[in-house]
């Protein structure tokens, strides 16, 4: 039997109130907010953050032997985006990393591939959902990521009991490459296609696992056709209290990531021996049924989904949202354009640039970036690698720069003193410059510093500590 070893999720710091869209565009307001990836985030960087949470508390240092990365918004085409996750997580070189991109159903494909594998496999899904200004997808979409580490054997937090699928070819939603927004057929058509498929797939899954609807403690039904989702949720026949909040009121629908994100929200609160059914409507129907184990309470992710929502801010302006999405072009800084990173030095410094690995001298001095010659005792080649990405730090000093190039000025740059040694200067993100102070605690986060000549310059920034220090 396969199952889930650990899980993690990531929601961006910023949310956009739907009322702000309505105020600017004169459209129906809707209630609540949607999550918004910052100007320096993309599907890959969010996938890294979710994966770090999933791997945070694994016993014995165990990690992923495979990475399946799914998204409808890949930062690269032709080039494998999962390779960046592989490097940022510091996985062994023989770990397989591959993309599953293009459709919302790719997230289910990544998860089912991980569950079917004989190796410990990390299914990572991340999306940035964008629609045309004032449109339904812009209002109801959301940005986020989730990661589930699965294996064929091990100490599971949730056993995979089984499931079923139904596939059908019909046009309910589509987008040609290069377009920023999807086209959607009338929702009653989607409902008429999805509901009978779901009824058959759910019935087969329950029969295969040997349960009935009344045995379900948590039912997740998700998809981009809201009308079909509502109808299927009613048709399954579970107890009303078993239906899981789909978070669309405060986060929006994160597309490829949403099934795993909702599963993470259930694992945050579920008790041992509870049954979870996940029903995904995307170019067909997929049903997956899990049962939690006694290990779940000791392996919950460091910061739960609800806690991430509570730690976020919903005061983002609509104009800034459009700017971050590249829909509203503003005058760039009157400075030279950033220089794209070169391939050879990026390759040579992979462990530093992507995994944030410094060096520690035999005398105990930590060097960031890594150095062969110790700046304290001057010993040569007496150093060992020192992973710093999970080490918290304190702001020693900082500056707010209105002149340097930044995609969202002003740039905030801080000098950090890391716990246990090591000083480093880097950009800060997810921070309010007016409330920043020397002595504030920060943690590292993987971001796209800038993009030049089509090359994404990934590196690490510092952000205020989310959750408990």
JSON list of C-alpha atoms in Angstrom, two decimals, residues 20-196:
[
{"chain": "A", "resi": 20, "resn": "UNK", "atom": "CA", "xyz": [-10.79, 46.62, -5.22]},
{"chain": "A", "resi": 21, "resn": "UNK", "atom": "CA", "xyz": [-11.34, 44.99, -8.62]},
{"chain": "A", "resi": 22, "resn": "UNK", "atom": "CA", "xyz": [-14.97, 46.04, -8.62]},
{"chain": "A", "resi": 23, "resn": "UNK", "atom": "CA", "xyz": [-14.09, 49.60, -7.64]},
{"chain": "A", "resi": 24, "resn": "UNK", "atom": "CA", "xyz": [-11.63, 49.96, -10.52]},
{"chain": "A", "resi": 25, "resn": "UNK", "atom": "CA", "xyz": [-13.50, 48.05, -13.22]},
{"chain": "A", "resi": 26, "resn": "UNK", "atom": "CA", "xyz": [-17.15, 48.62, -12.30]},
{"chain": "A", "resi": 27, "resn": "UNK", "atom": "CA", "xyz": [-17.81, 44.87, -12.18]},
{"chain": "A", "resi": 28, "resn": "UNK", "atom": "CA", "xyz": [-19.80, 42.91, -9.57]},
{"chain": "A", "resi": 29, "resn": "UNK", "atom": "CA", "xyz": [-17.74, 43.03, -6.41]},
{"chain": "A", "resi": 30, "resn": "UNK", "atom": "CA", "xyz": [-17.96, 39.54, -5.04]},
{"chain": "A", "resi": 31, "resn": "UNK", "atom": "CA", "xyz": [-16.87, 38.93, -1.49]},
{"chain": "A", "resi": 32, "resn": "UNK", "atom": "CA", "xyz": [-13.57, 38.14, 0.09]},
{"chain": "A", "resi": 33, "resn": "UNK", "atom": "CA", "xyz": [-10.13, 38.10, -1.48]},
{"chain": "A", "resi": 34, "resn": "UNK", "atom": "CA", "xyz": [-7.75, 36.12, -3.64]},
{"chain": "A", "resi": 35, "resn": "UNK", "atom": "CA", "xyz": [-4.11, 35.25, -3.05]},
{"chain": "A", "resi": 36, "resn": "UNK", "atom": "CA", "xyz": [-1.55, 37.03, -5.25]},
{"chain": "A", "resi": 37, "resn": "UNK", "atom": "CA", "xyz": [1.99, 35.93, -6.00]},
{"chain": "A", "resi": 38, "resn": "UNK", "atom": "CA", "xyz": [4.41, 38.79, -5.51]},
{"chain": "A", "resi": 39, "resn": "UNK", "atom": "CA", "xyz": [6.40, 40.38, -8.35]},
{"chain": "A", "resi": 40, "resn": "UNK", "atom": "CA", "xyz": [9.34, 38.12, -7.45]},
{"chain": "A", "resi": 41, "resn": "UNK", "atom": "CA", "xyz": [7.38, 34.87, -7.31]},
{"chain": "A", "resi": 42, "resn": "UNK", "atom": "CA", "xyz": [6.40, 32.36, -9.96]},
{"chain": "A", "resi": 43, "resn": "UNK", "atom": "CA", "xyz": [5.18, 28.77, -10.00]},
{"chain": "A", "resi": 44, "resn": "UNK", "atom": "CA", "xyz": [8.69, 27.42, -9.49]},
{"chain": "A", "resi": 45, "resn": "UNK", "atom": "CA", "xyz": [9.56, 29.60, -6.50]},
{"chain": "A", "resi": 46, "resn": "UNK", "atom": "CA", "xyz": [6.21, 28.85, -4.83]},
{"chain": "A", "resi": 47, "resn": "UNK", "atom": "CA", "xyz": [6.77, 25.14, -5.49]},
{"chain": "A", "resi": 48, "resn": "UNK", "atom": "CA", "xyz": [10.12, 25.37, -3.74]},
{"chain": "A", "resi": 49, "resn": "UNK", "atom": "CA", "xyz": [8.49, 26.96, -0.69]},
{"chain": "A", "resi": 50, "resn": "UNK", "atom": "CA", "xyz": [5.78, 24.28, -0.47]},
{"chain": "A", "resi": 51, "resn": "UNK", "atom": "CA", "xyz": [8.40, 21.55, -0.90]},
{"chain": "A", "resi": 52, "resn": "UNK", "atom": "CA", "xyz": [10.56, 22.98, 1.89]},
{"chain": "A", "resi": 53, "resn": "UNK", "atom": "CA", "xyz": [7.53, 22.76, 4.20]},
{"chain": "A", "resi": 54, "resn": "UNK", "atom": "CA", "xyz": [6.90, 19.16, 3.12]},
{"chain": "A", "resi": 55, "resn": "UNK", "atom": "CA", "xyz": [10.48, 18.12, 3.82]},
{"chain": "A", "resi": 56, "resn": "UNK", "atom": "CA", "xyz": [10.88, 20.14, 7.01]},
{"chain": "A", "resi": 57, "resn": "UNK", "atom": "CA", "xyz": [10.12, 17.49, 9.63]},
{"chain": "A", "resi": 58, "resn": "UNK", "atom": "CA", "xyz": [11.01, 14.20, 8.00]},
{"chain": "A", "resi": 59, "resn": "UNK", "atom": "CA", "xyz": [12.80, 11.81, 10.39]},
{"chain": "A", "resi": 60, "resn": "UNK", "atom": "CA", "xyz": [16.30, 10.65, 9.61]},
{"chain": "A", "resi": 61, "resn": "UNK", "atom": "CA", "xyz": [16.92, 13.26, 6.94]},
{"chain": "A", "resi": 62, "resn": "UNK", "atom": "CA", "xyz": [15.01, 11.28, 4.35]},
{"chain": "A", "resi": 63, "resn": "UNK", "atom": "CA", "xyz": [14.09, 13.15, 1.19]},
{"chain": "A", "resi": 64, "resn": "UNK", "atom": "CA", "xyz": [12.69, 12.85, -2.27]},
{"chain": "A", "resi": 65, "resn": "UNK", "atom": "CA", "xyz": [14.15, 10.50, -4.85]},
{"chain": "A", "resi": 66, "resn": "UNK", "atom": "CA", "xyz": [11.90, 11.90, -7.58]},
{"chain": "A", "resi": 67, "resn": "UNK", "atom": "CA", "xyz": [10.22, 15.26, -8.23]},
{"chain": "A", "resi": 68, "resn": "UNK", "atom": "CA", "xyz": [7.08, 15.65, -10.35]},
{"chain": "A", "resi": 69, "resn": "UNK", "atom": "CA", "xyz": [6.29, 19.35, -10.89]},
{"chain": "A", "resi": 70, "resn": "UNK", "atom": "CA", "xyz": [2.90, 20.38, -12.27]},
{"chain": "A", "resi": 71, "resn": "UNK", "atom": "CA", "xyz": [1.65, 23.81, -13.31]},
{"chain": "A", "resi": 72, "resn": "UNK", "atom": "CA", "xyz": [-0.28, 25.58, -16.03]},
{"chain": "A", "resi": 73, "resn": "UNK", "atom": "CA", "xyz": [2.11, 28.58, -15.81]},
{"chain": "A", "resi": 74, "resn": "UNK", "atom": "CA", "xyz": [5.62, 27.17, -16.28]},
{"chain": "A", "resi": 75, "resn": "UNK", "atom": "CA", "xyz": [8.28, 29.89, -16.03]},
{"chain": "A", "resi": 76, "resn": "UNK", "atom": "CA", "xyz": [10.24, 28.06, -18.76]},
{"chain": "A", "resi": 77, "resn": "UNK", "atom": "CA", "xyz": [9.33, 26.08, -21.83]},
{"chain": "A", "resi": 78, "resn": "UNK", "atom": "CA", "xyz": [11.79, 23.62, -23.38]},
{"chain": "A", "resi": 79, "resn": "UNK", "atom": "CA", "xyz": [13.80, 23.84, -20.15]},
{"chain": "A", "resi": 80, "resn": "UNK", "atom": "CA", "xyz": [12.75, 21.66, -17.17]},
{"chain": "A", "resi": 81, "resn": "UNK", "atom": "CA", "xyz": [11.40, 23.77, -14.31]},
{"chain": "A", "resi": 82, "resn": "UNK", "atom": "CA", "xyz": [11.62, 20.82, -11.92]},
{"chain": "A", "resi": 83, "resn": "UNK", "atom": "CA", "xyz": [15.39, 21.07, -12.26]},
{"chain": "A", "resi": 84, "resn": "UNK", "atom": "CA", "xyz": [15.30, 24.36, -10.36]},
{"chain": "A", "resi": 85, "resn": "UNK", "atom": "CA", "xyz": [13.27, 22.73, -7.57]},
{"chain": "A", "resi": 86, "resn": "UNK", "atom": "CA", "xyz": [15.73, 19.85, -7.50]},
{"chain": "A", "resi": 87, "resn": "UNK", "atom": "CA", "xyz": [18.65, 22.27, -7.11]},
{"chain": "A", "resi": 88, "resn": "UNK", "atom": "CA", "xyz": [16.95, 24.55, -4.58]},
{"chain": "A", "resi": 89, "resn": "UNK", "atom": "CA", "xyz": [16.03, 21.59, -2.37]},
{"chain": "A", "resi": 90, "resn": "UNK", "atom": "CA", "xyz": [19.59, 20.26, -2.53]},
{"chain": "A", "resi": 91, "resn": "UNK", "atom": "CA", "xyz": [18.46, 16.80, -3.64]},
{"chain": "A", "resi": 92, "resn": "UNK", "atom": "CA", "xyz": [20.93, 14.11, -4.65]},
{"chain": "A", "resi": 93, "resn": "UNK", "atom": "CA", "xyz": [22.08, 14.32, -8.24]},
{"chain": "A", "resi": 94, "resn": "UNK", "atom": "CA", "xyz": [20.54, 10.92, -9.08]},
{"chain": "A", "resi": 95, "resn": "UNK", "atom": "CA", "xyz": [17.06, 12.12, -8.09]},
{"chain": "A", "resi": 96, "resn": "UNK", "atom": "CA", "xyz": [14.76, 12.28, -11.12]},
{"chain": "A", "resi": 97, "resn": "UNK", "atom": "CA", "xyz": [13.04, 15.63, -11.79]},
{"chain": "A", "resi": 98, "resn": "UNK", "atom": "CA", "xyz": [10.42, 16.21, -14.48]},
{"chain": "A", "resi": 99, "resn": "UNK", "atom": "CA", "xyz": [7.65, 18.67, -15.39]},
{"chain": "A", "resi": 100, "resn": "UNK", "atom": "CA", "xyz": [3.99, 17.85, -15.93]},
{"chain": "A", "resi": 101, "resn": "UNK", "atom": "CA", "xyz": [2.66, 21.08, -17.37]},
{"chain": "A", "resi": 102, "resn": "UNK", "atom": "CA", "xyz": [-0.13, 22.56, -19.41]},
{"chain": "A", "resi": 103, "resn": "UNK", "atom": "CA", "xyz": [-3.43, 21.45, -17.89]},
{"chain": "A", "resi": 104, "resn": "UNK", "atom": "CA", "xyz": [-5.05, 21.72, -14.48]},
{"chain": "A", "resi": 105, "resn": "UNK", "atom": "CA", "xyz": [-5.29, 17.92, -14.42]},
{"chain": "A", "resi": 106, "resn": "UNK", "atom": "CA", "xyz": [-1.48, 17.77, -14.39]},
{"chain": "A", "resi": 107, "resn": "UNK", "atom": "CA", "xyz": [-1.59, 18.15, -10.60]},
{"chain": "A", "resi": 108, "resn": "UNK", "atom": "CA", "xyz": [-3.57, 14.93, -10.29]},
{"chain": "A", "resi": 109, "resn": "UNK", "atom": "CA", "xyz": [-1.16, 13.27, -12.70]},
{"chain": "A", "resi": 110, "resn": "UNK", "atom": "CA", "xyz": [1.83, 14.27, -10.56]},
{"chain": "A", "resi": 111, "resn": "UNK", "atom": "CA", "xyz": [0.16, 13.01, -7.37]},
{"chain": "A", "resi": 112, "resn": "UNK", "atom": "CA", "xyz": [-0.96, 9.70, -8.85]},
{"chain": "A", "resi": 113, "resn": "UNK", "atom": "CA", "xyz": [2.50, 9.15, -10.38]},
{"chain": "A", "resi": 114, "resn": "UNK", "atom": "CA", "xyz": [4.07, 9.75, -6.97]},
{"chain": "A", "resi": 115, "resn": "UNK", "atom": "CA", "xyz": [1.64, 7.34, -5.29]},
{"chain": "A", "resi": 116, "resn": "UNK", "atom": "CA", "xyz": [2.34, 4.68, -7.91]},
{"chain": "A", "resi": 117, "resn": "UNK", "atom": "CA", "xyz": [6.12, 4.97, -7.69]},
{"chain": "A", "resi": 118, "resn": "UNK", "atom": "CA", "xyz": [8.31, 2.58, -5.74]},
{"chain": "A", "resi": 119, "resn": "UNK", "atom": "CA", "xyz": [10.60, 5.49, -4.78]},
{"chain": "A", "resi": 120, "resn": "UNK", "atom": "CA", "xyz": [9.94, 8.40, -2.42]},
{"chain": "A", "resi": 121, "resn": "UNK", "atom": "CA", "xyz": [8.43, 10.92, -4.81]},
{"chain": "A", "resi": 122, "resn": "UNK", "atom": "CA", "xyz": [7.57, 14.57, -4.30]},
{"chain": "A", "resi": 123, "resn": "UNK", "atom": "CA", "xyz": [4.45, 15.70, -6.15]},
{"chain": "A", "resi": 124, "resn": "UNK", "atom": "CA", "xyz": [4.64, 19.50, -6.37]},
{"chain": "A", "resi": 125, "resn": "UNK", "atom": "CA", "xyz": [1.85, 21.60, -7.87]},
{"chain": "A", "resi": 126, "resn": "UNK", "atom": "CA", "xyz": [1.82, 25.37, -8.20]},
{"chain": "A", "resi": 127, "resn": "UNK", "atom": "CA", "xyz": [-0.16, 27.88, -10.18]},
{"chain": "A", "resi": 128, "resn": "UNK", "atom": "CA", "xyz": [-0.66, 31.56, -10.86]},
{"chain": "A", "resi": 129, "resn": "UNK", "atom": "CA", "xyz": [-4.25, 32.02, -12.01]},
{"chain": "A", "resi": 130, "resn": "UNK", "atom": "CA", "xyz": [-4.79, 35.09, -14.15]},
{"chain": "A", "resi": 131, "resn": "UNK", "atom": "CA", "xyz": [-7.75, 36.33, -16.14]},
{"chain": "A", "resi": 132, "resn": "UNK", "atom": "CA", "xyz": [-8.56, 39.41, -18.15]},
{"chain": "A", "resi": 133, "resn": "UNK", "atom": "CA", "xyz": [-9.12, 42.58, -16.07]},
{"chain": "A", "resi": 134, "resn": "UNK", "atom": "CA", "xyz": [-12.59, 42.56, -14.55]},
{"chain": "A", "resi": 135, "resn": "UNK", "atom": "CA", "xyz": [-13.19, 38.96, -15.58]},
{"chain": "A", "resi": 136, "resn": "UNK", "atom": "CA", "xyz": [-14.39, 36.02, -13.54]},
{"chain": "A", "resi": 137, "resn": "UNK", "atom": "CA", "xyz": [-11.06, 34.18, -13.62]},
{"chain": "A", "resi": 138, "resn": "UNK", "atom": "CA", "xyz": [-9.24, 37.23, -12.32]},
{"chain": "A", "resi": 139, "resn": "UNK", "atom": "CA", "xyz": [-11.75, 37.56, -9.50]},
{"chain": "A", "resi": 140, "resn": "UNK", "atom": "CA", "xyz": [-12.05, 33.88, -8.58]},
{"chain": "A", "resi": 141, "resn": "UNK", "atom": "CA", "xyz": [-8.51, 32.69, -9.31]},
{"chain": "A", "resi": 142, "resn": "UNK", "atom": "CA", "xyz": [-5.74, 32.45, -6.75]},
{"chain": "A", "resi": 143, "resn": "UNK", "atom": "CA", "xyz": [-2.02, 31.73, -6.51]},
{"chain": "A", "resi": 144, "resn": "UNK", "atom": "CA", "xyz": [-0.41, 29.06, -4.39]},
{"chain": "A", "resi": 145, "resn": "UNK", "atom": "CA", "xyz": [1.43, 25.75, -4.20]},
{"chain": "A", "resi": 146, "resn": "UNK", "atom": "CA", "xyz": [1.36, 22.43, -2.39]},
{"chain": "A", "resi": 147, "resn": "UNK", "atom": "CA", "xyz": [3.68, 19.45, -2.16]},
{"chain": "A", "resi": 148, "resn": "UNK", "atom": "CA", "xyz": [3.05, 15.86, -1.08]},
{"chain": "A", "resi": 149, "resn": "UNK", "atom": "CA", "xyz": [5.86, 13.38, -0.47]},
{"chain": "A", "resi": 150, "resn": "UNK", "atom": "CA", "xyz": [4.59, 9.90, -1.33]},
{"chain": "A", "resi": 151, "resn": "UNK", "atom": "CA", "xyz": [6.10, 6.43, -1.28]},
{"chain": "A", "resi": 152, "resn": "UNK", "atom": "CA", "xyz": [5.19, 2.78, -1.73]},
{"chain": "A", "resi": 153, "resn": "UNK", "atom": "CA", "xyz": [6.24, 1.94, 1.82]},
{"chain": "A", "resi": 154, "resn": "UNK", "atom": "CA", "xyz": [7.16, 3.81, 4.97]},
{"chain": "A", "resi": 155, "resn": "UNK", "atom": "CA", "xyz": [5.72, 5.58, 7.97]},
{"chain": "A", "resi": 156, "resn": "UNK", "atom": "CA", "xyz": [2.70, 7.23, 6.40]},
{"chain": "A", "resi": 157, "resn": "UNK", "atom": "CA", "xyz": [0.67, 10.08, 7.79]},
{"chain": "A", "resi": 158, "resn": "UNK", "atom": "CA", "xyz": [-2.13, 9.00, 5.42]},
{"chain": "A", "resi": 159, "resn": "UNK", "atom": "CA", "xyz": [-2.63, 5.69, 3.64]},
{"chain": "A", "resi": 160, "resn": "UNK", "atom": "CA", "xyz": [-3.81, 5.77, 0.06]},
{"chain": "A", "resi": 161, "resn": "UNK", "atom": "CA", "xyz": [-6.80, 3.42, -0.03]},
{"chain": "A", "resi": 162, "resn": "UNK", "atom": "CA", "xyz": [-7.51, 3.70, -3.76]},
{"chain": "A", "resi": 163, "resn": "UNK", "atom": "CA", "xyz": [-9.50, 5.68, -6.26]},
{"chain": "A", "resi": 164, "resn": "UNK", "atom": "CA", "xyz": [-10.87, 5.83, -9.74]},
{"chain": "A", "resi": 165, "resn": "UNK", "atom": "CA", "xyz": [-10.89, 8.10, -12.80]},
{"chain": "A", "resi": 166, "resn": "UNK", "atom": "CA", "xyz": [-13.05, 9.00, -15.75]},
{"chain": "A", "resi": 167, "resn": "UNK", "atom": "CA", "xyz": [-11.79, 10.80, -18.84]},
{"chain": "A", "resi": 168, "resn": "UNK", "atom": "CA", "xyz": [-13.75, 12.57, -21.54]},
{"chain": "A", "resi": 169, "resn": "UNK", "atom": "CA", "xyz": [-12.95, 15.04, -24.28]},
{"chain": "A", "resi": 170, "resn": "UNK", "atom": "CA", "xyz": [-15.07, 18.18, -24.15]},
{"chain": "A", "resi": 171, "resn": "UNK", "atom": "CA", "xyz": [-14.43, 21.92, -24.34]},
{"chain": "A", "resi": 172, "resn": "UNK", "atom": "CA", "xyz": [-15.28, 23.50, -21.01]},
{"chain": "A", "resi": 173, "resn": "UNK", "atom": "CA", "xyz": [-12.05, 25.53, -20.66]},
{"chain": "A", "resi": 174, "resn": "UNK", "atom": "CA", "xyz": [-9.06, 26.10, -22.92]},
{"chain": "A", "resi": 175, "resn": "UNK", "atom": "CA", "xyz": [-6.17, 28.47, -23.54]},
{"chain": "A", "resi": 176, "resn": "UNK", "atom": "CA", "xyz": [-3.75, 28.55, -26.43]},
{"chain": "A", "resi": 177, "resn": "UNK", "atom": "CA", "xyz": [-0.03, 28.99, -25.61]},
{"chain": "A", "resi": 178, "resn": "UNK", "atom": "CA", "xyz": [0.91, 32.62, -25.05]},
{"chain": "A", "resi": 179, "resn": "UNK", "atom": "CA", "xyz": [-2.52, 33.79, -23.97]},
{"chain": "A", "resi": 180, "resn": "UNK", "atom": "CA", "xyz": [-2.90, 35.18, -20.44]},
{"chain": "A", "resi": 181, "resn": "UNK", "atom": "CA", "xyz": [-6.53, 34.15, -20.01]},
{"chain": "A", "resi": 182, "resn": "UNK", "atom": "CA", "xyz": [-8.60, 31.04, -20.62]},
{"chain": "A", "resi": 183, "resn": "UNK", "atom": "CA", "xyz": [-11.78, 30.83, -22.63]},
{"chain": "A", "resi": 184, "resn": "UNK", "atom": "CA", "xyz": [-14.71, 29.15, -20.95]},
{"chain": "A", "resi": 185, "resn": "UNK", "atom": "CA", "xyz": [-17.84, 27.56, -22.37]},
{"chain": "A", "resi": 186, "resn": "UNK", "atom": "CA", "xyz": [-21.20, 28.20, -20.75]},
{"chain": "A", "resi": 187, "resn": "UNK", "atom": "CA", "xyz": [-21.18, 26.65, -17.27]},
{"chain": "A", "resi": 188, "resn": "UNK", "atom": "CA", "xyz": [-24.37, 24.61, -17.69]},
{"chain": "A", "resi": 189, "resn": "UNK", "atom": "CA", "xyz": [-22.59, 22.62, -20.38]},
{"chain": "A", "resi": 190, "resn": "UNK", "atom": "CA", "xyz": [-19.68, 21.87, -18.02]},
{"chain": "A", "resi": 191, "resn": "UNK", "atom": "CA", "xyz": [-22.12, 20.82, -15.32]},
{"chain": "A", "resi": 192, "resn": "UNK", "atom": "CA", "xyz": [-23.94, 18.47, -17.70]},
{"chain": "A", "resi": 193, "resn": "UNK", "atom": "CA", "xyz": [-20.63, 16.83, -18.65]},
{"chain": "A", "resi": 194, "resn": "UNK", "atom": "CA", "xyz": [-19.03, 16.57, -15.22]},
{"chain": "A", "resi": 195, "resn": "UNK", "atom": "CA", "xyz": [-21.89, 15.40, -13.00]},
{"chain": "A", "resi": 196, "resn": "UNK", "atom": "CA", "xyz": [-22.52, 11.97, -14.62]}
]
